[in-house]
Amino acid sequence: LPDEKCPVCTELTLPQNPDDLSLLYDAMKEANTKEEKKARKEAKQICPIRTHCGCWYHYRCLDTFMTEPPFGDACLTINCGRRVYHPNWPSSMVTLERVWANKEARKREIEDMDML
């Protein structure tokens, strides 16, 4: 695991320094101040997360991979090639497509309003 790379960004999924890893999980605890909430959000984005195929991704990379087209893509890890699943994201491609289409429609509506 220490040498595992995220298939999306090709960076190591775990920090080189073990102390940085403990800081990563400490930041994910209860947040009371605005700064703590920001640190918690940033920590969640780089937190390593394992998929059903057994490969490790950064949370933000997996979120992008799962929620943007093409949907139902195979794992990018060499010698894996299985479809990527995780319980934090819908497994139905139809649901993923619908959510993405709604998000894009909202973006277009906002852009149209800005043009007026």
mmCIF file with all atom_site columns, C-alpha atoms in Angstrom:
data_model
loop_
_atom_site.group_PDB
_atom_site.id
_atom_site.type_symbol
_atom_site.label_atom_id
_atom_site.label_alt_id
_atom_site.label_comp_id
_atom_site.label_asym_id
_atom_site.label_entity_id
_atom_site.label_seq_id
_atom_site.pdbx_PDB_ins_code
_atom_site.Cartn_x
_atom_site.Cartn_y
_atom_site.Cartn_z
_atom_site.occupancy
_atom_site.B_iso_or_equiv
_atom_site.pdbx_formal_charge
_atom_site.auth_seq_id
_atom_site.auth_comp_id
_atom_site.auth_asym_id
_atom_site.auth_atom_id
_atom_site.pdbx_PDB_model_num
ATOM 1   C CA . LEU A 1 1   ? 0.000   0.000  0.000   1.00 0.00 ? 1   LEU A CA 1
ATOM 2   C CA . PRO A 1 2   ? 2.752   2.566  0.677   1.00 0.00 ? 2   PRO A CA 1
ATOM 3   C CA . ASP A 1 3   ? 3.778   2.356  -2.991  1.00 0.00 ? 3   ASP A CA 1
ATOM 4   C CA . GLU A 1 4   ? 0.232   2.334  -4.438  1.00 0.00 ? 4   GLU A CA 1
ATOM 5   C CA . LYS A 1 5   ? -0.450  5.147  -6.878  1.00 0.00 ? 5   LYS A CA 1
ATOM 6   C CA . CYS A 1 6   ? -3.813  6.673  -7.627  1.00 0.00 ? 6   CYS A CA 1
ATOM 7   C CA . PRO A 1 7   ? -4.727  5.567  -11.169 1.00 0.00 ? 7   PRO A CA 1
ATOM 8   C CA . VAL A 1 8   ? -6.257  8.972  -11.995 1.00 0.00 ? 8   VAL A CA 1
ATOM 9   C CA . CYS A 1 9   ? -3.544  11.420 -10.870 1.00 0.00 ? 9   CYS A CA 1
ATOM 10  C CA . THR A 1 10  ? -0.682  8.849  -10.673 1.00 0.00 ? 10  THR A CA 1
ATOM 11  C CA . GLU A 1 11  ? 0.479   10.271 -7.312  1.00 0.00 ? 11  GLU A CA 1
ATOM 12  C CA . LEU A 1 12  ? 1.067   8.085  -4.265  1.00 0.00 ? 12  LEU A CA 1
ATOM 13  C CA . THR A 1 13  ? -2.173  7.483  -2.394  1.00 0.00 ? 13  THR A CA 1
ATOM 14  C CA . LEU A 1 14  ? -0.465  7.724  0.994   1.00 0.00 ? 14  LEU A CA 1
ATOM 15  C CA . PRO A 1 15  ? 1.848   10.510 2.133   1.00 0.00 ? 15  PRO A CA 1
ATOM 16  C CA . GLN A 1 16  ? 5.576   9.668  2.297   1.00 0.00 ? 16  GLN A CA 1
ATOM 17  C CA . ASN A 1 17  ? 5.789   10.735 5.945   1.00 0.00 ? 17  ASN A CA 1
ATOM 18  C CA . PRO A 1 18  ? 3.707   8.609  8.375   1.00 0.00 ? 18  PRO A CA 1
ATOM 19  C CA . ASP A 1 19  ? 3.148   11.681 10.556  1.00 0.00 ? 19  ASP A CA 1
ATOM 20  C CA . ASP A 1 20  ? 1.345   13.327 7.626   1.00 0.00 ? 20  ASP A CA 1
ATOM 21  C CA . LEU A 1 21  ? -1.033  10.369 7.499   1.00 0.00 ? 21  LEU A CA 1
ATOM 22  C CA . SER A 1 22  ? -1.965  10.760 11.149  1.00 0.00 ? 22  SER A CA 1
ATOM 23  C CA . LEU A 1 23  ? -2.496  14.482 10.533  1.00 0.00 ? 23  LEU A CA 1
ATOM 24  C CA . LEU A 1 24  ? -4.756  13.581 7.615   1.00 0.00 ? 24  LEU A CA 1
ATOM 25  C CA . TYR A 1 25  ? -7.016  11.473 9.815   1.00 0.00 ? 25  TYR A CA 1
ATOM 26  C CA . ASP A 1 26  ? -6.821  13.921 12.751  1.00 0.00 ? 26  ASP A CA 1
ATOM 27  C CA . ALA A 1 27  ? -8.131  16.632 10.426  1.00 0.00 ? 27  ALA A CA 1
ATOM 28  C CA . MET A 1 28  ? -11.159 14.461 9.609   1.00 0.00 ? 28  MET A CA 1
ATOM 29  C CA . LYS A 1 29  ? -12.377 14.498 13.227  1.00 0.00 ? 29  LYS A CA 1
ATOM 30  C CA . GLU A 1 30  ? -14.971 16.886 14.649  1.00 0.00 ? 30  GLU A CA 1
ATOM 31  C CA . ALA A 1 31  ? -14.571 20.405 13.246  1.00 0.00 ? 31  ALA A CA 1
ATOM 32  C CA . ASN A 1 32  ? -15.755 23.401 15.254  1.00 0.00 ? 32  ASN A CA 1
ATOM 33  C CA . THR A 1 33  ? -14.094 26.443 13.700  1.00 0.00 ? 33  THR A CA 1
ATOM 34  C CA . LYS A 1 34  ? -14.136 27.593 10.110  1.00 0.00 ? 34  LYS A CA 1
ATOM 35  C CA . GLU A 1 35  ? -10.439 26.751 9.721   1.00 0.00 ? 35  GLU A CA 1
ATOM 36  C CA . GLU A 1 36  ? -10.974 23.242 11.101  1.00 0.00 ? 36  GLU A CA 1
ATOM 37  C CA . LYS A 1 37  ? -13.875 22.704 8.693   1.00 0.00 ? 37  LYS A CA 1
ATOM 38  C CA . LYS A 1 38  ? -11.712 23.834 5.781   1.00 0.00 ? 38  LYS A CA 1
ATOM 39  C CA . ALA A 1 39  ? -8.876  21.518 6.882   1.00 0.00 ? 39  ALA A CA 1
ATOM 40  C CA . ARG A 1 40  ? -11.365 18.653 7.222   1.00 0.00 ? 40  ARG A CA 1
ATOM 41  C CA . LYS A 1 41  ? -12.715 19.245 3.718   1.00 0.00 ? 41  LYS A CA 1
ATOM 42  C CA . GLU A 1 42  ? -9.193  19.371 2.244   1.00 0.00 ? 42  GLU A CA 1
ATOM 43  C CA . ALA A 1 43  ? -8.194  16.217 4.137   1.00 0.00 ? 43  ALA A CA 1
ATOM 44  C CA . LYS A 1 44  ? -11.227 14.348 2.814   1.00 0.00 ? 44  LYS A CA 1
ATOM 45  C CA . GLN A 1 45  ? -10.282 15.216 -0.770  1.00 0.00 ? 45  GLN A CA 1
ATOM 46  C CA . ILE A 1 46  ? -6.857  13.538 -0.536  1.00 0.00 ? 46  ILE A CA 1
ATOM 47  C CA . CYS A 1 47  ? -7.917  10.687 1.724   1.00 0.00 ? 47  CYS A CA 1
ATOM 48  C CA . PRO A 1 48  ? -7.110  7.276  0.193   1.00 0.00 ? 48  PRO A CA 1
ATOM 49  C CA . ILE A 1 49  ? -10.174 5.191  -0.590  1.00 0.00 ? 49  ILE A CA 1
ATOM 50  C CA . ARG A 1 50  ? -10.369 1.594  -1.813  1.00 0.00 ? 50  ARG A CA 1
ATOM 51  C CA . THR A 1 51  ? -12.800 0.437  -4.485  1.00 0.00 ? 51  THR A CA 1
ATOM 52  C CA . HIS A 1 52  ? -14.423 -2.990 -4.894  1.00 0.00 ? 52  HIS A CA 1
ATOM 53  C CA . CYS A 1 53  ? -11.822 -3.971 -7.480  1.00 0.00 ? 53  CYS A CA 1
ATOM 54  C CA . GLY A 1 54  ? -9.163  -3.561 -4.771  1.00 0.00 ? 54  GLY A CA 1
ATOM 55  C CA . CYS A 1 55  ? -7.417  -0.503 -6.201  1.00 0.00 ? 55  CYS A CA 1
ATOM 56  C CA . TRP A 1 56  ? -6.710  2.664  -4.199  1.00 0.00 ? 56  TRP A CA 1
ATOM 57  C CA . TYR A 1 57  ? -7.749  6.175  -5.298  1.00 0.00 ? 57  TYR A CA 1
ATOM 58  C CA . HIS A 1 58  ? -7.727  9.612  -3.712  1.00 0.00 ? 58  HIS A CA 1
ATOM 59  C CA . TYR A 1 59  ? -11.287 10.584 -2.759  1.00 0.00 ? 59  TYR A CA 1
ATOM 60  C CA . ARG A 1 60  ? -11.325 13.584 -5.131  1.00 0.00 ? 60  ARG A CA 1
ATOM 61  C CA . CYS A 1 61  ? -9.939  11.509 -8.006  1.00 0.00 ? 61  CYS A CA 1
ATOM 62  C CA . LEU A 1 62  ? -12.487 8.745  -7.496  1.00 0.00 ? 62  LEU A CA 1
ATOM 63  C CA . ASP A 1 63  ? -15.280 11.309 -7.241  1.00 0.00 ? 63  ASP A CA 1
ATOM 64  C CA . THR A 1 64  ? -14.266 12.798 -10.593 1.00 0.00 ? 64  THR A CA 1
ATOM 65  C CA . PHE A 1 65  ? -13.844 9.345  -12.139 1.00 0.00 ? 65  PHE A CA 1
ATOM 66  C CA . MET A 1 66  ? -17.274 8.180  -10.943 1.00 0.00 ? 66  MET A CA 1
ATOM 67  C CA . THR A 1 67  ? -19.341 11.323 -11.570 1.00 0.00 ? 67  THR A CA 1
ATOM 68  C CA . GLU A 1 68  ? -18.103 12.516 -14.979 1.00 0.00 ? 68  GLU A CA 1
ATOM 69  C CA . PRO A 1 69  ? -18.441 10.821 -18.360 1.00 0.00 ? 69  PRO A CA 1
ATOM 70  C CA . PRO A 1 70  ? -17.662 8.206  -19.513 1.00 0.00 ? 70  PRO A CA 1
ATOM 71  C CA . PHE A 1 71  ? -19.700 6.367  -16.883 1.00 0.00 ? 71  PHE A CA 1
ATOM 72  C CA . GLY A 1 72  ? -19.040 2.716  -16.065 1.00 0.00 ? 72  GLY A CA 1
ATOM 73  C CA . ASP A 1 73  ? -15.440 2.958  -17.172 1.00 0.00 ? 73  ASP A CA 1
ATOM 74  C CA . ALA A 1 74  ? -12.996 0.208  -16.263 1.00 0.00 ? 74  ALA A CA 1
ATOM 75  C CA . CYS A 1 75  ? -10.353 0.723  -13.577 1.00 0.00 ? 75  CYS A CA 1
ATOM 76  C CA . LEU A 1 76  ? -7.298  2.548  -14.889 1.00 0.00 ? 76  LEU A CA 1
ATOM 77  C CA . THR A 1 77  ? -4.831  0.442  -12.890 1.00 0.00 ? 77  THR A CA 1
ATOM 78  C CA . ILE A 1 78  ? -2.558  -1.747 -15.002 1.00 0.00 ? 78  ILE A CA 1
ATOM 79  C CA . ASN A 1 79  ? -3.717  -5.397 -14.980 1.00 0.00 ? 79  ASN A CA 1
ATOM 80  C CA . CYS A 1 80  ? -7.077  -4.584 -13.333 1.00 0.00 ? 80  CYS A CA 1
ATOM 81  C CA . GLY A 1 81  ? -9.600  -3.471 -15.943 1.00 0.00 ? 81  GLY A CA 1
ATOM 82  C CA . ARG A 1 82  ? -12.661 -4.238 -13.791 1.00 0.00 ? 82  ARG A CA 1
ATOM 83  C CA . ARG A 1 83  ? -15.537 -1.786 -13.477 1.00 0.00 ? 83  ARG A CA 1
ATOM 84  C CA . VAL A 1 84  ? -15.094 0.598  -10.552 1.00 0.00 ? 84  VAL A CA 1
ATOM 85  C CA . TYR A 1 85  ? -17.710 0.412  -7.775  1.00 0.00 ? 85  TYR A CA 1
ATOM 86  C CA . HIS A 1 86  ? -17.871 2.070  -4.380  1.00 0.00 ? 86  HIS A CA 1
ATOM 87  C CA . PRO A 1 87  ? -20.800 2.343  -1.944  1.00 0.00 ? 87  PRO A CA 1
ATOM 88  C CA . ASN A 1 88  ? -20.411 6.139  -1.676  1.00 0.00 ? 88  ASN A CA 1
ATOM 89  C CA . TRP A 1 89  ? -21.485 6.535  -5.323  1.00 0.00 ? 89  TRP A CA 1
ATOM 90  C CA . PRO A 1 90  ? -24.490 5.074  -7.164  1.00 0.00 ? 90  PRO A CA 1
ATOM 91  C CA . SER A 1 91  ? -23.690 1.889  -9.081  1.00 0.00 ? 91  SER A CA 1
ATOM 92  C CA . SER A 1 92  ? -26.347 2.573  -11.721 1.00 0.00 ? 92  SER A CA 1
ATOM 93  C CA . MET A 1 93  ? -24.961 4.290  -14.807 1.00 0.00 ? 93  MET A CA 1
ATOM 94  C CA . VAL A 1 94  ? -28.411 5.737  -15.518 1.00 0.00 ? 94  VAL A CA 1
ATOM 95  C CA . THR A 1 95  ? -28.446 7.462  -12.127 1.00 0.00 ? 95  THR A CA 1
ATOM 96  C CA . LEU A 1 96  ? -24.904 8.794  -12.614 1.00 0.00 ? 96  LEU A CA 1
ATOM 97  C CA . GLU A 1 97  ? -25.799 10.117 -16.076 1.00 0.00 ? 97  GLU A CA 1
ATOM 98  C CA . ARG A 1 98  ? -28.973 11.779 -14.785 1.00 0.00 ? 98  ARG A CA 1
ATOM 99  C CA . VAL A 1 99  ? -27.156 13.497 -11.904 1.00 0.00 ? 99  VAL A CA 1
ATOM 100 C CA . TRP A 1 100 ? -24.411 14.708 -14.246 1.00 0.00 ? 100 TRP A CA 1
ATOM 101 C CA . ALA A 1 101 ? -26.947 15.941 -16.837 1.00 0.00 ? 101 ALA A CA 1
ATOM 102 C CA . ASN A 1 102 ? -28.868 17.870 -14.160 1.00 0.00 ? 102 ASN A CA 1
ATOM 103 C CA . LYS A 1 103 ? -25.649 19.456 -12.915 1.00 0.00 ? 103 LYS A CA 1
ATOM 104 C CA . GLU A 1 104 ? -24.694 20.484 -16.456 1.00 0.00 ? 104 GLU A CA 1
ATOM 105 C CA . ALA A 1 105 ? -28.201 21.893 -17.090 1.00 0.00 ? 105 ALA A CA 1
ATOM 106 C CA . ARG A 1 106 ? -27.922 24.012 -13.928 1.00 0.00 ? 106 ARG A CA 1
ATOM 107 C CA . LYS A 1 107 ? -24.542 25.308 -15.101 1.00 0.00 ? 107 LYS A CA 1
ATOM 108 C CA . ARG A 1 108 ? -26.004 26.268 -18.500 1.00 0.00 ? 108 ARG A CA 1
ATOM 109 C CA . GLU A 1 109 ? -28.947 28.049 -16.850 1.00 0.00 ? 109 GLU A CA 1
ATOM 110 C CA . ILE A 1 110 ? -26.582 30.080 -14.678 1.00 0.00 ? 110 ILE A CA 1
ATOM 111 C CA . GLU A 1 111 ? -24.446 30.957 -17.703 1.00 0.00 ? 111 GLU A CA 1
ATOM 112 C CA . ASP A 1 112 ? -27.577 32.027 -19.624 1.00 0.00 ? 112 ASP A CA 1
ATOM 113 C CA . MET A 1 113 ? -28.670 34.241 -16.725 1.00 0.00 ? 113 MET A CA 1
ATOM 114 C CA . ASP A 1 114 ? -25.219 35.827 -16.563 1.00 0.00 ? 114 ASP A CA 1
ATOM 115 C CA . MET A 1 115 ? -25.470 36.742 -20.254 1.00 0.00 ? 115 MET A CA 1
ATOM 116 C CA . LEU A 1 116 ? -28.669 38.724 -19.680 1.00 0.00 ? 116 LEU A CA 1
#
